[in-house]
Amino acid sequence: MTNEDNTLRRAAVIGASRGLGAALVASLLDQEVTTLGVARKPSQAKCQWLKADVSQVEGQTGTLAALAEFDPQTVICTVGGGPFGPFGDKGWADHNWAYQVSLLFPARLIHWATQGAKGLKQLVVVGSSVAEDQTDPMAASYSSAKHGLRGLMATVIAEKPT
C-alpha cells in the first residue's frame, strides 16, 4: 500500500531471516523503501533490524512495540512452521512453538493493527495452501495453526471489510 502520492516509504517484514521474508526485504531495499526486518537471525541486508523470536511472548511484545515506533505503512508477516512427524511423537513444546509462530503471534499482530496502528495502511499475513481444504500429514500443528489463521482472517475481514 502506498501513501497519498503512491509511494511506499516504510515497510516491515516479520520473518525476514530467510526464504520469502528475506526476498521481500531485498526487493523493498532495491526499491529504496525504508525497511525494518524482524528475525531471529538477522541477515546482512542493509536495513534496520530487530532481533526477535516471535515464538516467545517477549519477542511478540517487543516486535509490536518496535512496529509502533517504526510506524510502517505496510507490514508483511511471513512467519510459520512446525515440527515434522506424527503428532503424538512430538513433545508439546514443539507444537506450542508452531501455534505461537503460525497462529498466536499473527493473531496478536492482527489485533495490534485493528487497534489503530497510526500509519499502517496494509497488513499482509502469509498463509499456506494447507489452510484451504487439504491436510498436511506429518505437520498437524502447523496445518491446524494455518487453518485457524485463515478462519481468523476471514472473520476479521467480514467484521470490518474496509
XYZ file of C-alpha atoms in Angstrom:
162
model
C 0.000 0.000 0.000
C 1.203 3.491 -0.629
C 0.752 6.981 0.752
C -1.070 9.853 -0.949
C 1.486 10.169 -3.755
C 1.502 6.365 -4.301
C 4.966 5.904 -2.854
C 5.706 3.188 -0.334
C 8.254 4.679 2.046
C 8.245 2.458 5.162
C 7.660 -1.278 5.386
C 8.309 -4.001 7.942
C 8.869 -7.677 7.175
C 8.459 -10.151 10.026
C 10.186 -13.470 9.413
C 12.915 -11.866 7.340
C 15.892 -14.130 8.005
C 15.419 -16.435 5.010
C 13.061 -17.574 2.288
C 10.180 -15.332 1.289
C 10.850 -12.814 4.062
C 14.493 -12.306 3.067
C 13.487 -11.940 -0.590
C 10.891 -9.318 0.344
C 13.467 -7.325 2.328
C 15.853 -7.402 -0.644
C 13.098 -6.294 -3.022
C 11.998 -3.440 -0.761
C 15.586 -2.255 -0.363
C 16.037 -2.352 -4.150
C 13.026 -0.019 -4.349
C 14.647 2.267 -1.757
C 11.928 1.616 0.816
C 12.983 2.188 4.432
C 12.652 -1.320 5.792
C 12.525 -2.904 9.217
C 13.389 -6.596 9.174
C 12.293 -8.732 12.124
C 14.023 -12.082 12.501
C 15.558 -14.498 14.975
C 18.751 -14.337 12.899
C 19.027 -11.009 11.065
C 20.855 -11.127 7.746
C 23.438 -8.715 6.445
C 20.960 -6.756 4.311
C 21.227 -3.008 4.778
C 18.016 -2.317 6.611
C 17.013 -1.713 10.192
C 16.887 -4.987 12.117
C 15.058 -6.174 15.181
C 16.313 -9.465 16.515
C 13.208 -11.133 17.940
C 11.878 -14.632 18.455
C 8.109 -14.440 17.966
C 7.674 -17.951 19.344
C 8.197 -16.288 22.744
C 5.735 -13.820 24.285
C 8.601 -11.385 24.981
C 9.585 -11.466 21.300
C 5.984 -10.842 20.276
C 5.614 -7.899 22.657
C 8.956 -6.431 21.584
C 8.055 -6.774 17.915
C 4.745 -4.960 18.367
C 6.467 -2.168 20.302
C 9.129 -1.837 17.591
C 6.440 -1.702 14.903
C 4.607 1.072 16.748
C 7.844 3.059 16.969
C 8.887 2.361 13.345
C 5.405 3.357 12.087
C 5.335 1.398 8.801
C 2.786 1.884 6.043
C 2.915 -1.843 5.271
C 3.651 -4.859 7.466
C 4.253 -8.263 5.875
C 4.307 -11.271 8.204
C 5.845 -14.406 6.690
C 6.470 -16.440 9.852
C 5.329 -20.026 10.153
C 6.480 -23.544 10.756
C 6.217 -26.511 12.995
C 7.557 -29.965 13.793
C 7.555 -32.659 11.123
C 6.418 -36.147 12.049
C 3.487 -37.896 13.692
C 1.646 -35.541 16.070
C 1.890 -37.884 19.050
C 5.610 -38.433 18.598
C 6.421 -34.779 19.218
C 6.601 -33.019 22.556
C 4.070 -30.349 23.460
C 6.809 -27.705 23.381
C 7.240 -28.406 19.639
C 3.516 -27.986 18.988
C 3.337 -24.884 21.186
C 6.160 -23.353 19.118
C 4.163 -23.962 15.925
C 0.988 -22.452 17.398
C 2.822 -19.394 18.750
C 4.591 -18.692 15.448
C 1.912 -19.695 12.940
C -1.266 -18.552 14.725
C -0.923 -16.730 18.029
C 1.674 -14.148 17.004
C -0.134 -13.376 13.709
C -3.350 -13.045 15.760
C -1.627 -10.556 18.088
C -0.322 -8.682 15.051
C -3.801 -8.505 13.510
C -5.213 -7.321 16.840
C -2.499 -4.650 17.070
C -3.349 -3.486 13.535
C -7.080 -3.287 14.295
C -6.397 -1.216 17.421
C -5.434 1.778 15.309
C -1.788 1.395 14.337
C -1.381 5.008 13.271
C 0.410 4.934 9.895
C -0.468 1.397 8.880
C -2.294 1.123 5.561
C -1.740 -2.544 4.727
C -1.169 -5.738 6.695
C -0.213 -8.885 4.797
C -0.192 -12.159 6.708
C 1.130 -15.050 4.631
C -0.968 -18.179 4.901
C -0.463 -21.596 3.402
C -2.087 -23.888 0.889
C -2.833 -26.260 3.795
C -5.324 -23.672 5.043
C -7.586 -24.463 2.132
C -9.228 -27.886 2.068
C -6.257 -30.193 2.364
C -4.432 -31.941 5.139
C -0.699 -31.899 5.696
C 0.283 -35.327 7.027
C 3.239 -35.150 9.424
C 2.613 -31.451 10.089
C -0.541 -31.430 12.234
C 0.292 -28.441 14.451
C 1.423 -26.282 11.506
C -1.624 -27.276 9.475
C -4.078 -26.637 12.292
C -2.470 -23.263 13.074
C -2.755 -22.168 9.428
C -6.396 -23.334 9.311
C -7.027 -21.212 12.410
C -5.249 -18.226 10.882
C -7.391 -18.460 7.764
C -10.540 -18.537 9.885
C -9.365 -15.563 11.919
C -8.536 -13.500 8.819
C -11.842 -14.310 7.135
C -13.759 -13.338 10.252
C -11.857 -10.085 10.856
C -12.344 -9.112 7.217
C -16.076 -9.854 7.478
C -16.314 -7.759 10.651
C -14.508 -4.785 9.160
C -14.251 -5.042 5.379
C -12.542 -1.657 4.846
